[in-house]
Amino acid sequence: MKKSILLASALIAGLFAGSTAQAAGRDYISIVGSSTVYPFSTVVAEQYGKTTNFKTPKIESTGTGGGFKLFCSGVGVEYPDISNASRAIKKSEFDTCQANGVKDIIEIKIGYDGIVFANSKKTAPLKLTRKDIFLALAKDVPDPKGGDKLVPNPYKTWQDIDPALPAVKIEVLGPPPTSGTRDAFVELTMETGAKTFPFIHDMEKKDKNMFKATTQTIREDGAYIEAGENDNLIVQKLEANPSALGIFGYSFLDQNADMIQGSIVENESPTFENIASGKYPVSRPLFFYVKKAHVDVIPGIKEYLAEFTSEKAWGAEGYLADKGMIPMDKKERDSIAEAAKNLSTLTMK
Amino acid sequence: MKQPTTNPAIDKVNRGLRRRYRAERRFRICGATAIITALCFLFLLFFSIVANGYKAFQKTYIQIDVFFDPAEFANENLATANFPGLVKTSMSSLFPEVNSRGDKKELFYLVSPGASFQLMQLVKNNPNLIGQQQSVWVAANDDVDMLLKGHIDRTRPETERRVSDKQLAWLDALAADGKIKKTFNTTFFTSGDSREPELAGIWGATCGSFYTLLITLSLSFPIGVAAAVYLEEFAPKNRWTDIIEVNINNLAAVPSIVYGLLGLAVFINFFGMPRSTPVVGGLVLTLMTLPIIIIASRASLKSVPPSIREAALGIGASKMQMVAHHVLPLALPGMLTGTIIGMAHALGETAPLLMVGMVAFIVDIPHGFTDPATVLPVQIYLWSDSPERAFVEKTSAAIMVLLIFLFLMNAAAVYLRKRFEIKW
């Protein structure tokens, strides 16, 4: 009994001593941030860990906002070195960083991700416009009878919106509000779709809050189903329910091309080429942000940047493209790789 | 006409007898239906997991003939040698007719990107290989693996499957030559996480779970037992101990994510412990399991009859001797059972670990309490969220492994209870 107590206390003492010693220096890179960038940064990290003598970076998928919160809390080994983001850093986040002493931040754009609207292969692909999507999913829509008035969304089937669309109940499985995919989806389709109505377009200047509420509020009468962050689950549900439409990142469409198909948006189908060339309208840039103050403190950050910005990783034929990331064009890649090499920092007015 | 019996009470009983039998039968059927329904769901769960995952214990390999060209090893450092090049040369030599750049890319795609690391390991272990020709079984890419396991339908049109017609033809040729085999998937049990499904394994997560639970056990068992013994045997019964008791019972019902938030605030932000490590995870799970262990330990102390205590005190034992020599040994089996159930809880927990950063992509296998680590249920969650089709079966396989661990722990609890149970 006594022995075991002694042993346990020795163990605990050892642990605390060990943990404080460890906190003094960290020999692996710590990465946080977007779940959309996660599948790409993990591939790079694994490749980097196997081909260099550095340890494999640790990557947490915290979401873009959560990532910046951790990233901007301070400088020191207990804070992450890199934050992945599926959108550019916001002014407010940048200011938090500055206030907490994270002065120099390196922004690196890595490529694009397309947001697709997919349904089961058992039915025909839909031909949608962003206006259709807005009308199908917004909580309040312009009165179908005409006039500049908003009424609660009356549309029950796709055909109600556009006679060319099938007479199928509107049922969309999509990400919850905490997701970066949802932010991008709202901004890229709902807002653009809403702006096709002149009075909503004018609203943006007159009443910003009203504009936001109109374009960003998604209906809650069961037509839009929050399916959680797990995109695999959405794919399975689409397979089981051919009349439903799902919203997720391009890489899931790429991996499941035998079960689901992407809807055509504004006459462009979501293919690799169309997203890369910018023809497909619903795509967003992906980024990661590096704390410059950590570059010479944590070993291997420069090498990680070099791996990520190498042609074999993010190039048109690189392994990230194999995983479903849409690369930038060569010129843009070259200029960003150069900036990454020089550790050029971000400024924000 | 029925002859009335002499006793009116018996009459009354007889009249209601059939109704009472019926009521009892209904009650028993209800109970049996409940059990059968539960068993059906359990069976469905196991069936779907096993059906999805049993193929993950097999892995596809492709045989290639590698010539370890001395020219490639001019540099002293082995890691800088062009191992991917060696793999590509070997693949090309299998199909010399493939020339165009696009076709070659498709051909090289058949083997896993891990093949080059496998060759590197071979040369590291045996530098004499340089200059020799050797045939090596390398892992096939996950899409090939999926195809051969029947998860990709080859009758589909080419654009709808991830393996092209050309790749199918090459694979058929390889299979005809006996250069493709499926064997037991040792990688799954020996390696850490990976983004390539054919290279991913659960050993890293298992180690992480082990270190985390070791911390939890070594802290929560002594503290929990000490708290229970004090509360049950020494503490005066007054309002304070009542408040403590109510609080402990409350804590056992607190959602586990709350412990994660507490751990984040106290251990990481205040004490500055490293994120994502078993130390922090273990401490958080300790907080979570403590109430369970205290409650179980108190119940088991309560079941020790007072006569034991009185006899010990009566022959002159001090209170501490009474507890340490008599009550505690008798209560220990029950305490152990409670502890094991608490540990099984902790093993299956992800929510509190999310807050302390243990939900992370970690490739390197942790070798201590302060290495970044993840745990088994987190690994399952991460795989279930990966886009690659091959991770579906990996997820189910990992669930099976976790279930086996849980089963073993619960079986140990039952065994201990049966083995040391004392009937008064």
PDB file of C-alpha atoms in Angstrom, chain B residues 51-267:
ATOM      1  CA  ALA B  51     -19.540  -6.095 -42.481  1.00  0.00           C
ATOM      2  CA  ASN B  52     -18.021  -2.691 -43.217  1.00  0.00           C
ATOM      3  CA  GLY B  53     -14.711  -3.311 -41.582  1.00  0.00           C
ATOM      4  CA  TYR B  54     -13.577  -6.905 -41.755  1.00  0.00           C
ATOM      5  CA  LYS B  55     -11.884  -6.352 -45.098  1.00  0.00           C
ATOM      6  CA  ALA B  56      -9.635  -3.704 -43.550  1.00  0.00           C
ATOM      7  CA  PHE B  57      -7.624  -6.472 -41.913  1.00  0.00           C
ATOM      8  CA  GLN B  58      -6.402  -7.435 -45.364  1.00  0.00           C
ATOM      9  CA  LYS B  59      -4.182  -5.362 -47.546  1.00  0.00           C
ATOM     10  CA  THR B  60      -3.222  -5.553 -51.178  1.00  0.00           C
ATOM     11  CA  TYR B  61       0.423  -5.723 -52.240  1.00  0.00           C
ATOM     12  CA  ILE B  62       2.045  -5.525 -55.649  1.00  0.00           C
ATOM     13  CA  GLN B  63       5.332  -7.236 -56.407  1.00  0.00           C
ATOM     14  CA  ILE B  64       7.942  -5.130 -58.156  1.00  0.00           C
ATOM     15  CA  ASP B  65      11.537  -5.943 -59.103  1.00  0.00           C
ATOM     16  CA  VAL B  66      13.780  -3.201 -57.838  1.00  0.00           C
ATOM     17  CA  PHE B  67      17.327  -2.689 -58.975  1.00  0.00           C
ATOM     18  CA  PHE B  68      19.068  -0.674 -56.278  1.00  0.00           C
ATOM     19  CA  ASP B  69      21.170   1.278 -58.754  1.00  0.00           C
ATOM     20  CA  PRO B  70      24.484   2.293 -57.102  1.00  0.00           C
ATOM     21  CA  ALA B  71      24.416   5.512 -59.134  1.00  0.00           C
ATOM     22  CA  GLU B  72      21.405   6.653 -57.116  1.00  0.00           C
ATOM     23  CA  PHE B  73      23.292   6.220 -53.857  1.00  0.00           C
ATOM     24  CA  ALA B  74      26.276   8.395 -54.658  1.00  0.00           C
ATOM     25  CA  ASN B  75      25.378  10.677 -51.777  1.00  0.00           C
ATOM     26  CA  GLU B  76      26.296   9.574 -48.245  1.00  0.00           C
ATOM     27  CA  ASN B  77      22.862  10.430 -46.869  1.00  0.00           C
ATOM     28  CA  LEU B  78      20.435   7.620 -47.672  1.00  0.00           C
ATOM     29  CA  ALA B  79      17.369   9.805 -47.209  1.00  0.00           C
ATOM     30  CA  THR B  80      18.326  11.993 -50.144  1.00  0.00           C
ATOM     31  CA  ALA B  81      18.477   9.095 -52.613  1.00  0.00           C
ATOM     32  CA  ASN B  82      15.750   9.073 -55.236  1.00  0.00           C
ATOM     33  CA  PHE B  83      13.586   6.229 -53.909  1.00  0.00           C
ATOM     34  CA  PRO B  84      10.422   7.362 -55.729  1.00  0.00           C
ATOM     35  CA  GLY B  85      12.546   7.145 -58.902  1.00  0.00           C
ATOM     36  CA  LEU B  86      13.467   3.546 -58.106  1.00  0.00           C
ATOM     37  CA  VAL B  87       9.812   2.640 -57.695  1.00  0.00           C
ATOM     38  CA  LYS B  88       8.939   4.337 -60.971  1.00  0.00           C
ATOM     39  CA  THR B  89      11.743   2.575 -62.850  1.00  0.00           C
ATOM     40  CA  SER B  90      10.572  -0.767 -61.502  1.00  0.00           C
ATOM     41  CA  MET B  91       6.976  -0.096 -62.486  1.00  0.00           C
ATOM     42  CA  SER B  92       8.046   0.971 -65.961  1.00  0.00           C
ATOM     43  CA  SER B  93      10.062  -2.218 -66.377  1.00  0.00           C
ATOM     44  CA  LEU B  94       6.884  -4.217 -65.703  1.00  0.00           C
ATOM     45  CA  PHE B  95       5.090  -2.450 -68.537  1.00  0.00           C
ATOM     46  CA  PRO B  96       7.773  -1.249 -70.959  1.00  0.00           C
ATOM     47  CA  GLU B  97       5.146  -0.347 -73.562  1.00  0.00           C
ATOM     48  CA  VAL B  98       3.824   2.544 -71.464  1.00  0.00           C
ATOM     49  CA  ASN B  99       5.460   5.701 -72.742  1.00  0.00           C
ATOM     50  CA  SER B 100       3.286   8.774 -72.658  1.00  0.00           C
ATOM     51  CA  ARG B 101       3.572  11.021 -69.629  1.00  0.00           C
ATOM     52  CA  GLY B 102      -0.103  10.775 -68.696  1.00  0.00           C
ATOM     53  CA  ASP B 103      -0.114   6.985 -68.948  1.00  0.00           C
ATOM     54  CA  LYS B 104       3.021   6.732 -66.824  1.00  0.00           C
ATOM     55  CA  LYS B 105       1.416   8.841 -64.157  1.00  0.00           C
ATOM     56  CA  GLU B 106      -1.559   6.490 -64.130  1.00  0.00           C
ATOM     57  CA  LEU B 107       0.750   3.499 -63.953  1.00  0.00           C
ATOM     58  CA  PHE B 108       2.782   4.856 -61.038  1.00  0.00           C
ATOM     59  CA  TYR B 109      -0.485   5.644 -59.280  1.00  0.00           C
ATOM     60  CA  LEU B 110      -1.086   1.911 -58.816  1.00  0.00           C
ATOM     61  CA  VAL B 111       1.466   1.663 -56.013  1.00  0.00           C
ATOM     62  CA  SER B 112       1.224   3.540 -52.765  1.00  0.00           C
ATOM     63  CA  PRO B 113       3.351   6.661 -52.233  1.00  0.00           C
ATOM     64  CA  GLY B 114       4.583   4.757 -49.200  1.00  0.00           C
ATOM     65  CA  ALA B 115       6.476   2.323 -51.451  1.00  0.00           C
ATOM     66  CA  SER B 116       9.489   4.620 -51.642  1.00  0.00           C
ATOM     67  CA  PHE B 117       9.680   4.817 -47.834  1.00  0.00           C
ATOM     68  CA  GLN B 118       9.511   1.056 -47.707  1.00  0.00           C
ATOM     69  CA  LEU B 119      12.517   0.830 -50.035  1.00  0.00           C
ATOM     70  CA  MET B 120      14.337   3.444 -47.960  1.00  0.00           C
ATOM     71  CA  GLN B 121      13.746   1.324 -44.859  1.00  0.00           C
ATOM     72  CA  LEU B 122      15.021  -1.768 -46.656  1.00  0.00           C
ATOM     73  CA  VAL B 123      18.251  -0.070 -47.648  1.00  0.00           C
ATOM     74  CA  LYS B 124      18.692   1.435 -44.184  1.00  0.00           C
ATOM     75  CA  ASN B 125      18.405  -1.996 -42.603  1.00  0.00           C
ATOM     76  CA  ASN B 126      20.645  -3.652 -45.155  1.00  0.00           C
ATOM     77  CA  PRO B 127      23.026  -1.330 -47.058  1.00  0.00           C
ATOM     78  CA  ASN B 128      24.403  -4.345 -48.942  1.00  0.00           C
ATOM     79  CA  LEU B 129      21.294  -4.220 -51.109  1.00  0.00           C
ATOM     80  CA  ILE B 130      22.831  -1.364 -53.107  1.00  0.00           C
ATOM     81  CA  GLY B 131      23.820  -2.695 -56.492  1.00  0.00           C
ATOM     82  CA  GLN B 132      21.511  -5.694 -56.216  1.00  0.00           C
ATOM     83  CA  GLN B 133      18.247  -6.654 -57.834  1.00  0.00           C
ATOM     84  CA  GLN B 134      15.481  -7.710 -55.519  1.00  0.00           C
ATOM     85  CA  SER B 135      11.779  -8.318 -55.804  1.00  0.00           C
ATOM     86  CA  VAL B 136       9.786  -6.453 -53.193  1.00  0.00           C
ATOM     87  CA  TRP B 137       6.109  -6.583 -52.240  1.00  0.00           C
ATOM     88  CA  VAL B 138       5.001  -2.979 -51.918  1.00  0.00           C
ATOM     89  CA  ALA B 139       1.640  -1.673 -50.777  1.00  0.00           C
ATOM     90  CA  ALA B 140      -0.879  -0.946 -53.513  1.00  0.00           C
ATOM     91  CA  ASN B 141      -2.650   2.382 -53.660  1.00  0.00           C
ATOM     92  CA  ASP B 142      -5.900   2.618 -51.724  1.00  0.00           C
ATOM     93  CA  ASP B 143      -7.983   2.813 -54.907  1.00  0.00           C
ATOM     94  CA  VAL B 144      -6.452  -0.455 -56.142  1.00  0.00           C
ATOM     95  CA  ASP B 145      -7.099  -1.978 -52.734  1.00  0.00           C
ATOM     96  CA  MET B 146     -10.734  -0.833 -52.877  1.00  0.00           C
ATOM     97  CA  LEU B 147     -11.127  -2.218 -56.396  1.00  0.00           C
ATOM     98  CA  LEU B 148      -9.786  -5.653 -55.491  1.00  0.00           C
ATOM     99  CA  LYS B 149     -11.951  -5.759 -52.375  1.00  0.00           C
ATOM    100  CA  GLY B 150     -14.994  -5.051 -54.511  1.00  0.00           C
ATOM    101  CA  HIS B 151     -15.740  -1.568 -53.193  1.00  0.00           C
ATOM    102  CA  ILE B 152     -15.246  -0.084 -56.648  1.00  0.00           C
ATOM    103  CA  ASP B 153     -17.557  -1.451 -59.298  1.00  0.00           C
ATOM    104  CA  ARG B 154     -15.576  -2.164 -62.460  1.00  0.00           C
ATOM    105  CA  THR B 155     -18.712  -2.421 -64.610  1.00  0.00           C
ATOM    106  CA  ARG B 156     -19.377   1.287 -64.156  1.00  0.00           C
ATOM    107  CA  PRO B 157     -18.480   3.709 -66.948  1.00  0.00           C
ATOM    108  CA  GLU B 158     -14.845   4.800 -66.731  1.00  0.00           C
ATOM    109  CA  THR B 159     -15.606   8.379 -65.687  1.00  0.00           C
ATOM    110  CA  GLU B 160     -17.534   7.199 -62.663  1.00  0.00           C
ATOM    111  CA  ARG B 161     -14.844   5.178 -61.005  1.00  0.00           C
ATOM    112  CA  ARG B 162     -11.462   6.141 -59.667  1.00  0.00           C
ATOM    113  CA  VAL B 163      -9.634   3.391 -61.551  1.00  0.00           C
ATOM    114  CA  SER B 164      -9.316   3.899 -65.302  1.00  0.00           C
ATOM    115  CA  ASP B 165      -9.705   1.218 -67.996  1.00  0.00           C
ATOM    116  CA  LYS B 166      -5.947   1.223 -68.592  1.00  0.00           C
ATOM    117  CA  GLN B 167      -5.250   0.725 -64.906  1.00  0.00           C
ATOM    118  CA  LEU B 168      -7.741  -2.146 -64.880  1.00  0.00           C
ATOM    119  CA  ALA B 169      -5.904  -3.802 -67.771  1.00  0.00           C
ATOM    120  CA  TRP B 170      -2.536  -3.424 -66.023  1.00  0.00           C
ATOM    121  CA  LEU B 171      -3.933  -4.792 -62.778  1.00  0.00           C
ATOM    122  CA  ASP B 172      -5.421  -7.784 -64.587  1.00  0.00           C
ATOM    123  CA  ALA B 173      -2.051  -8.445 -66.203  1.00  0.00           C
ATOM    124  CA  LEU B 174      -0.306  -8.202 -62.834  1.00  0.00           C
ATOM    125  CA  ALA B 175      -2.858 -10.503 -61.246  1.00  0.00           C
ATOM    126  CA  ALA B 176      -2.397 -13.029 -64.051  1.00  0.00           C
ATOM    127  CA  ASP B 177       1.366 -13.005 -63.338  1.00  0.00           C
ATOM    128  CA  GLY B 178       0.754 -13.592 -59.642  1.00  0.00           C
ATOM    129  CA  LYS B 179       2.229 -10.236 -58.810  1.00  0.00           C
ATOM    130  CA  ILE B 180      -0.730  -9.148 -56.686  1.00  0.00           C
ATOM    131  CA  LYS B 181      -1.506 -10.604 -53.290  1.00  0.00           C
ATOM    132  CA  LYS B 182      -3.681  -9.875 -50.325  1.00  0.00           C
ATOM    133  CA  THR B 183      -2.299 -10.624 -46.891  1.00  0.00           C
ATOM    134  CA  PHE B 184      -2.970  -9.751 -43.292  1.00  0.00           C
ATOM    135  CA  ASN B 185      -2.723  -6.001 -42.789  1.00  0.00           C
ATOM    136  CA  THR B 186       0.077  -5.606 -40.253  1.00  0.00           C
ATOM    137  CA  THR B 187       0.454  -1.916 -41.089  1.00  0.00           C
ATOM    138  CA  PHE B 188      -2.919  -1.294 -39.518  1.00  0.00           C
ATOM    139  CA  PHE B 189      -1.635  -2.483 -36.140  1.00  0.00           C
ATOM    140  CA  THR B 190       1.899  -1.124 -36.241  1.00  0.00           C
ATOM    141  CA  SER B 191       1.821   2.372 -37.720  1.00  0.00           C
ATOM    142  CA  GLY B 192       0.456   5.754 -36.795  1.00  0.00           C
ATOM    143  CA  ASP B 193      -2.073   7.843 -38.631  1.00  0.00           C
ATOM    144  CA  SER B 194      -1.583   8.703 -42.269  1.00  0.00           C
ATOM    145  CA  ARG B 195      -3.498  10.490 -44.978  1.00  0.00           C
ATOM    146  CA  GLU B 196      -2.877   7.537 -47.279  1.00  0.00           C
ATOM    147  CA  PRO B 197      -5.427   4.920 -46.180  1.00  0.00           C
ATOM    148  CA  GLU B 198      -3.094   2.051 -47.082  1.00  0.00           C
ATOM    149  CA  LEU B 199      -0.441   3.410 -44.705  1.00  0.00           C
ATOM    150  CA  ALA B 200      -2.709   4.402 -41.836  1.00  0.00           C
ATOM    151  CA  GLY B 201      -2.718   2.440 -38.605  1.00  0.00           C
ATOM    152  CA  ILE B 202      -4.022   2.591 -35.078  1.00  0.00           C
ATOM    153  CA  TRP B 203      -0.826   1.919 -33.135  1.00  0.00           C
ATOM    154  CA  GLY B 204      -0.237   5.634 -32.529  1.00  0.00           C
ATOM    155  CA  ALA B 205      -3.742   6.111 -31.168  1.00  0.00           C
ATOM    156  CA  THR B 206      -3.478   2.948 -29.091  1.00  0.00           C
ATOM    157  CA  CYS B 207      -0.262   4.205 -27.481  1.00  0.00           C
ATOM    158  CA  GLY B 208      -1.902   7.573 -26.883  1.00  0.00           C
ATOM    159  CA  SER B 209      -4.874   5.882 -25.234  1.00  0.00           C
ATOM    160  CA  PHE B 210      -2.516   3.794 -23.117  1.00  0.00           C
ATOM    161  CA  TYR B 211      -0.506   6.754 -21.798  1.00  0.00           C
ATOM    162  CA  THR B 212      -3.643   8.803 -21.209  1.00  0.00           C
ATOM    163  CA  LEU B 213      -5.393   6.031 -19.311  1.00  0.00           C
ATOM    164  CA  LEU B 214      -2.254   5.302 -17.289  1.00  0.00           C
ATOM    165  CA  ILE B 215      -2.288   8.879 -16.011  1.00  0.00           C
ATOM    166  CA  THR B 216      -6.014   8.688 -15.363  1.00  0.00           C
ATOM    167  CA  LEU B 217      -5.742   5.416 -13.490  1.00  0.00           C
ATOM    168  CA  SER B 218      -2.727   6.367 -11.396  1.00  0.00           C
ATOM    169  CA  LEU B 219      -4.420   9.587 -10.287  1.00  0.00           C
ATOM    170  CA  SER B 220      -8.099   8.779 -10.081  1.00  0.00           C
ATOM    171  CA  PHE B 221      -7.855   5.420  -8.320  1.00  0.00           C
ATOM    172  CA  PRO B 222      -5.849   6.540  -5.254  1.00  0.00           C
ATOM    173  CA  ILE B 223      -7.674   9.873  -4.995  1.00  0.00           C
ATOM    174  CA  GLY B 224     -11.085   8.291  -5.514  1.00  0.00           C
ATOM    175  CA  VAL B 225     -10.504   5.524  -2.981  1.00  0.00           C
ATOM    176  CA  ALA B 226      -9.046   7.918  -0.421  1.00  0.00           C
ATOM    177  CA  ALA B 227     -11.988  10.277  -0.823  1.00  0.00           C
ATOM    178  CA  ALA B 228     -14.486   7.432  -0.506  1.00  0.00           C
ATOM    179  CA  VAL B 229     -12.782   5.973   2.575  1.00  0.00           C
ATOM    180  CA  TYR B 230     -12.656   9.346   4.288  1.00  0.00           C
ATOM    181  CA  LEU B 231     -16.261  10.217   3.484  1.00  0.00           C
ATOM    182  CA  GLU B 232     -17.552   6.805   4.470  1.00  0.00           C
ATOM    183  CA  GLU B 233     -15.442   5.918   7.503  1.00  0.00           C
ATOM    184  CA  PHE B 234     -14.021   9.068   9.050  1.00  0.00           C
ATOM    185  CA  ALA B 235     -16.044  12.139   8.072  1.00  0.00           C
ATOM    186  CA  PRO B 236     -18.631  13.347  10.556  1.00  0.00           C
ATOM    187  CA  LYS B 237     -22.159  13.308   9.250  1.00  0.00           C
ATOM    188  CA  ASN B 238     -23.091  16.966   9.049  1.00  0.00           C
ATOM    189  CA  ARG B 239     -24.276  19.535   6.535  1.00  0.00           C
ATOM    190  CA  TRP B 240     -20.826  19.869   4.941  1.00  0.00           C
ATOM    191  CA  THR B 241     -20.506  16.206   4.101  1.00  0.00           C
ATOM    192  CA  ASP B 242     -24.055  16.299   2.749  1.00  0.00           C
ATOM    193  CA  ILE B 243     -23.126  19.162   0.455  1.00  0.00           C
ATOM    194  CA  ILE B 244     -20.036  17.269  -0.690  1.00  0.00           C
ATOM    195  CA  GLU B 245     -22.099  14.159  -1.358  1.00  0.00           C
ATOM    196  CA  VAL B 246     -24.672  16.074  -3.420  1.00  0.00           C
ATOM    197  CA  ASN B 247     -21.872  17.705  -5.390  1.00  0.00           C
ATOM    198  CA  ILE B 248     -20.129  14.438  -6.153  1.00  0.00           C
ATOM    199  CA  ASN B 249     -23.378  12.941  -7.421  1.00  0.00           C
ATOM    200  CA  ASN B 250     -23.935  16.045  -9.504  1.00  0.00           C
ATOM    201  CA  LEU B 251     -20.452  15.937 -10.989  1.00  0.00           C
ATOM    202  CA  ALA B 252     -21.016  12.385 -12.193  1.00  0.00           C
ATOM    203  CA  ALA B 253     -23.800  13.721 -14.408  1.00  0.00           C
ATOM    204  CA  VAL B 254     -22.000  16.787 -15.779  1.00  0.00           C
ATOM    205  CA  PRO B 255     -21.519  16.628 -19.583  1.00  0.00           C
ATOM    206  CA  SER B 256     -17.965  15.622 -20.322  1.00  0.00           C
ATOM    207  CA  ILE B 257     -17.242  18.621 -22.564  1.00  0.00           C
ATOM    208  CA  VAL B 258     -17.398  20.766 -19.406  1.00  0.00           C
ATOM    209  CA  TYR B 259     -14.385  18.906 -18.034  1.00  0.00           C
ATOM    210  CA  GLY B 260     -12.595  19.652 -21.275  1.00  0.00           C
ATOM    211  CA  LEU B 261     -13.241  23.373 -20.873  1.00  0.00           C
ATOM    212  CA  LEU B 262     -12.075  23.190 -17.276  1.00  0.00           C
ATOM    213  CA  GLY B 263      -8.937  21.355 -18.344  1.00  0.00           C
ATOM    214  CA  LEU B 264      -8.233  23.961 -20.999  1.00  0.00           C
ATOM    215  CA  ALA B 265      -8.593  26.801 -18.514  1.00  0.00           C
ATOM    216  CA  VAL B 266      -6.689  25.216 -15.644  1.00  0.00           C
ATOM    217  CA  PHE B 267      -4.050  22.864 -17.000  1.00  0.00           C
TER     218      PHE B 267
END
